[in-house]
Amino acid sequence: MKFDFKFNIRFVIITLIVALVVVPILFNVLFLWESGWSRGETSDWFTLYGNIFGGLIGGFFTYLALLLTFNDQKENKKKEMRPRIDIPHQTIEFIDSDDKFNFRPIMIELNNIGGSIAKNIECTLTLPNFDQVLSALEESKENLKIDLIRSTSGLIPNASRKGELDQHIDFRTKKTHLIVRDDKGTRKVSLGGVYKAYDAEFIGTCIPLLLNYEAKTQYILEHNVSQWINYIVKNRNYTYGSYNEDELFNFNLEVKYSSVEYGDFSDTFNLEWKFIGIWAEDSQLKYKYVLKSTKVNNQEKVNQAS
């Protein structure tokens, strides 16, 4: 039984009015009416029916209190048992090597800290500081030995309305390529184009950590974004006073998932880089960062299971 809070309040108020006002008035009117059939004193009948009605009213409110308590416990259990995706803070190492273009993909760990399976997980990536990063890279391009080539993708006509040029889909605008130059200033390698927003990517299902603490799923960052970050981390200026925090993309990651029993859910996380140091190990430099995660919303969608 699903209990509506506003309905409960109205129901309780109406019941109190009936129990404390309407019933006593009717009770008094009935005993003022001389039927000729009653025996004994009027006070005796008042006492008898007063006890009966008092017991009924007390029992009703006891039942109502138990019903509300049961409903509250049911809602709390639902919150505990529903799937709940979380992205913890993560330490990520970037290893410098002789091959400057040998990149390891950046993977973002997703944990299910709820009590049931999170199904059909999909992630949508956007870069909220896209324009700030491009501006910072333009200022540092001589030190980083890069060139930025900005472009706008063409417009794809809407096939359902051929001949109407004003009807179109604006498909992936603000694309920017990063080109790495060698010491002589010659363009050498393209690290690909990066967009401000990407399409949703399906990544599967995740069982709760309560059942298996190793059961985690991962979102592999879009390839070109990962390449940009790897290159910038290994080549940026770490000198005190010259270090520019705006050179790395932050992420907004919208995570949608569902549960057979509890419905559909959508959480959005903001992920920001925090540099924590450089280590030398086995003749290699390791650049360590923390990818800090903040949940910015938590929305249960309308098609909840009742």
mmCIF file of N, CA and C in Angstrom, residues 18-71:
data_model
loop_
_atom_site.group_PDB
_atom_site.id
_atom_site.type_symbol
_atom_site.label_atom_id
_atom_site.label_comp_id
_atom_site.label_asym_id
_atom_site.label_seq_id
_atom_site.Cartn_x
_atom_site.Cartn_y
_atom_site.Cartn_z
ATOM 1 N N VAL A 18 -14.114 14.890 13.250
ATOM 2 C CA VAL A 18 -15.256 13.990 13.425
ATOM 3 C C VAL A 18 -15.280 13.402 14.828
ATOM 4 N N ALA A 19 -14.108 12.963 15.307
ATOM 5 C CA ALA A 19 -14.038 12.283 16.610
ATOM 6 C C ALA A 19 -14.277 13.225 17.789
ATOM 7 N N LEU A 20 -13.772 14.446 17.692
ATOM 8 C CA LEU A 20 -13.816 15.364 18.838
ATOM 9 C C LEU A 20 -14.965 16.369 18.782
ATOM 10 N N VAL A 21 -15.562 16.557 17.600
ATOM 11 C CA VAL A 21 -16.631 17.552 17.483
ATOM 12 C C VAL A 21 -17.945 16.903 17.041
ATOM 13 N N VAL A 22 -17.921 16.249 15.867
ATOM 14 C CA VAL A 22 -19.162 15.729 15.297
ATOM 15 C C VAL A 22 -19.761 14.618 16.158
ATOM 16 N N VAL A 23 -18.941 13.626 16.549
ATOM 17 C CA VAL A 23 -19.447 12.499 17.337
ATOM 18 C C VAL A 23 -20.042 12.941 18.678
ATOM 19 N N PRO A 24 -19.357 13.811 19.461
ATOM 20 C CA PRO A 24 -19.977 14.251 20.724
ATOM 21 C C PRO A 24 -21.305 14.982 20.538
ATOM 22 N N ILE A 25 -21.407 15.802 19.471
ATOM 23 C CA ILE A 25 -22.672 16.521 19.234
ATOM 24 C C ILE A 25 -23.783 15.533 18.918
ATOM 25 N N LEU A 26 -23.526 14.588 18.001
ATOM 26 C CA LEU A 26 -24.544 13.587 17.663
ATOM 27 C C LEU A 26 -24.899 12.737 18.883
ATOM 28 N N PHE A 27 -23.863 12.386 19.640
ATOM 29 C CA PHE A 27 -24.066 11.579 20.840
ATOM 30 C C PHE A 27 -24.994 12.300 21.817
ATOM 31 N N ASN A 28 -24.764 13.592 22.008
ATOM 32 C CA ASN A 28 -25.582 14.385 22.931
ATOM 33 C C ASN A 28 -27.007 14.540 22.420
ATOM 34 N N VAL A 29 -27.169 14.769 21.103
ATOM 35 C CA VAL A 29 -28.510 14.942 20.519
ATOM 36 C C VAL A 29 -29.325 13.673 20.667
ATOM 37 N N LEU A 30 -28.726 12.516 20.412
ATOM 38 C CA LEU A 30 -29.428 11.244 20.516
ATOM 39 C C LEU A 30 -29.930 10.997 21.937
ATOM 40 N N PHE A 31 -29.143 11.377 22.922
ATOM 41 C CA PHE A 31 -29.579 11.133 24.301
ATOM 42 C C PHE A 31 -30.585 12.166 24.805
ATOM 43 N N LEU A 32 -30.710 13.263 24.084
ATOM 44 C CA LEU A 32 -31.757 14.222 24.444
ATOM 45 C C LEU A 32 -33.116 13.799 23.900
ATOM 46 N N TRP A 33 -33.098 12.848 22.978
ATOM 47 C CA TRP A 33 -34.361 12.397 22.366
ATOM 48 C C TRP A 33 -34.971 11.297 23.239
ATOM 49 N N GLU A 34 -36.193 11.542 23.703
ATOM 50 C CA GLU A 34 -36.887 10.592 24.588
ATOM 51 C C GLU A 34 -37.624 9.559 23.740
ATOM 52 N N SER A 35 -37.062 8.347 23.656
ATOM 53 C CA SER A 35 -37.693 7.305 22.845
ATOM 54 C C SER A 35 -38.739 6.517 23.612
ATOM 55 N N GLY A 36 -38.633 6.513 24.951
ATOM 56 C CA GLY A 36 -39.549 5.734 25.768
ATOM 57 C C GLY A 36 -39.134 4.285 25.924
ATOM 58 N N TRP A 37 -38.078 3.876 25.238
ATOM 59 C CA TRP A 37 -37.629 2.484 25.311
ATOM 60 C C TRP A 37 -36.454 2.276 26.258
ATOM 61 N N SER A 38 -35.776 3.379 26.607
ATOM 62 C CA SER A 38 -34.566 3.230 27.421
ATOM 63 C C SER A 38 -34.908 2.936 28.869
ATOM 64 N N ARG A 39 -34.018 2.228 29.545
ATOM 65 C CA ARG A 39 -34.133 1.917 30.967
ATOM 66 C C ARG A 39 -32.884 2.414 31.677
ATOM 67 N N GLY A 40 -33.009 2.766 32.890
ATOM 68 C CA GLY A 40 -31.877 3.239 33.665
ATOM 69 C C GLY A 40 -31.669 4.736 33.506
ATOM 70 N N GLU A 41 -30.627 5.203 34.210
ATOM 71 C CA GLU A 41 -30.324 6.624 34.181
ATOM 72 C C GLU A 41 -29.583 6.998 32.885
ATOM 73 N N THR A 42 -29.800 8.243 32.430
ATOM 74 C CA THR A 42 -29.123 8.739 31.223
ATOM 75 C C THR A 42 -27.613 8.734 31.392
ATOM 76 N N SER A 43 -27.168 9.030 32.602
ATOM 77 C CA SER A 43 -25.719 9.061 32.852
ATOM 78 C C SER A 43 -25.080 7.698 32.641
ATOM 79 N N ASP A 44 -25.846 6.616 32.957
ATOM 80 C CA ASP A 44 -25.310 5.274 32.738
ATOM 81 C C ASP A 44 -25.068 5.006 31.255
ATOM 82 N N TRP A 45 -26.027 5.418 30.425
ATOM 83 C CA TRP A 45 -25.887 5.217 28.987
ATOM 84 C C TRP A 45 -24.747 6.074 28.419
ATOM 85 N N PHE A 46 -24.622 7.314 28.943
ATOM 86 C CA PHE A 46 -23.496 8.160 28.526
ATOM 87 C C PHE A 46 -22.177 7.472 28.820
ATOM 88 N N THR A 47 -22.081 6.898 30.018
ATOM 89 C CA THR A 47 -20.832 6.226 30.413
ATOM 90 C C THR A 47 -20.541 5.021 29.513
ATOM 91 N N LEU A 48 -21.582 4.188 29.227
ATOM 92 C CA LEU A 48 -21.408 3.001 28.407
ATOM 93 C C LEU A 48 -20.924 3.354 27.000
ATOM 94 N N TYR A 49 -21.688 4.213 26.331
ATOM 95 C CA TYR A 49 -21.329 4.551 24.953
ATOM 96 C C TYR A 49 -20.080 5.414 24.879
ATOM 97 N N GLY A 50 -19.854 6.205 25.931
ATOM 98 C CA GLY A 50 -18.613 6.986 25.978
ATOM 99 C C GLY A 50 -17.399 6.069 25.990
ATOM 100 N N ASN A 51 -17.467 4.977 26.769
ATOM 101 C CA ASN A 51 -16.359 4.022 26.801
ATOM 102 C C ASN A 51 -16.180 3.314 25.460
ATOM 103 N N ILE A 52 -17.347 2.955 24.841
ATOM 104 C CA ILE A 52 -17.275 2.271 23.544
ATOM 105 C C ILE A 52 -16.643 3.165 22.483
ATOM 106 N N PHE A 53 -17.161 4.416 22.367
ATOM 107 C CA PHE A 53 -16.617 5.331 21.365
ATOM 108 C C PHE A 53 -15.183 5.720 21.674
ATOM 109 N N GLY A 54 -14.866 5.877 22.935
ATOM 110 C CA GLY A 54 -13.493 6.210 23.321
ATOM 111 C C GLY A 54 -12.528 5.106 22.930
ATOM 112 N N GLY A 55 -12.941 3.840 23.159
ATOM 113 C CA GLY A 55 -12.095 2.711 22.764
ATOM 114 C C GLY A 55 -11.903 2.630 21.266
ATOM 115 N N LEU A 56 -13.017 2.849 20.522
ATOM 116 C CA LEU A 56 -12.928 2.806 19.069
ATOM 117 C C LEU A 56 -12.012 3.895 18.524
ATOM 118 N N ILE A 57 -12.151 5.106 19.052
ATOM 119 C CA ILE A 57 -11.321 6.217 18.583
ATOM 120 C C ILE A 57 -9.847 5.983 18.931
ATOM 121 N N GLY A 58 -9.604 5.521 20.179
ATOM 122 C CA GLY A 58 -8.223 5.225 20.574
ATOM 123 C C GLY A 58 -7.604 4.130 19.730
ATOM 124 N N GLY A 59 -8.396 3.077 19.447
ATOM 125 C CA GLY A 59 -7.894 1.987 18.606
ATOM 126 C C GLY A 59 -7.604 2.440 17.191
ATOM 127 N N PHE A 60 -8.478 3.335 16.684
ATOM 128 C CA PHE A 60 -8.273 3.836 15.330
ATOM 129 C C PHE A 60 -6.957 4.591 15.215
ATOM 130 N N PHE A 61 -6.690 5.480 16.186
ATOM 131 C CA PHE A 61 -5.455 6.254 16.124
ATOM 132 C C PHE A 61 -4.224 5.384 16.363
ATOM 133 N N THR A 62 -4.375 4.351 17.170
ATOM 134 C CA THR A 62 -3.269 3.402 17.341
ATOM 135 C C THR A 62 -2.966 2.698 16.024
ATOM 136 N N TYR A 63 -4.015 2.274 15.326
ATOM 137 C CA TYR A 63 -3.855 1.632 14.021
ATOM 138 C C TYR A 63 -3.211 2.588 13.022
ATOM 139 N N LEU A 64 -3.668 3.862 13.032
ATOM 140 C CA LEU A 64 -3.119 4.864 12.117
ATOM 141 C C LEU A 64 -1.635 5.082 12.392
ATOM 142 N N ALA A 65 -1.251 5.151 13.681
ATOM 143 C CA ALA A 65 0.155 5.343 14.038
ATOM 144 C C ALA A 65 1.008 4.166 13.555
ATOM 145 N N LEU A 66 0.487 2.931 13.731
ATOM 146 C CA LEU A 66 1.214 1.758 13.270
ATOM 147 C C LEU A 66 1.359 1.754 11.753
ATOM 148 N N LEU A 67 0.287 2.185 11.057
ATOM 149 C CA LEU A 67 0.320 2.222 9.601
ATOM 150 C C LEU A 67 1.363 3.223 9.106
ATOM 151 N N LEU A 68 1.417 4.405 9.737
ATOM 152 C CA LEU A 68 2.393 5.417 9.359
ATOM 153 C C LEU A 68 3.816 4.947 9.653
ATOM 154 N N THR A 69 3.995 4.266 10.790
ATOM 155 C CA THR A 69 5.319 3.737 11.136
ATOM 156 C C THR A 69 5.762 2.685 10.133
ATOM 157 N N PHE A 70 4.841 1.807 9.765
ATOM 158 C CA PHE A 70 5.150 0.773 8.782
ATOM 159 C C PHE A 70 5.524 1.388 7.447
ATOM 160 N N ASN A 71 4.769 2.410 7.040
ATOM 161 C CA ASN A 71 5.051 3.073 5.770
ATOM 162 C C ASN A 71 6.416 3.750 5.795
#
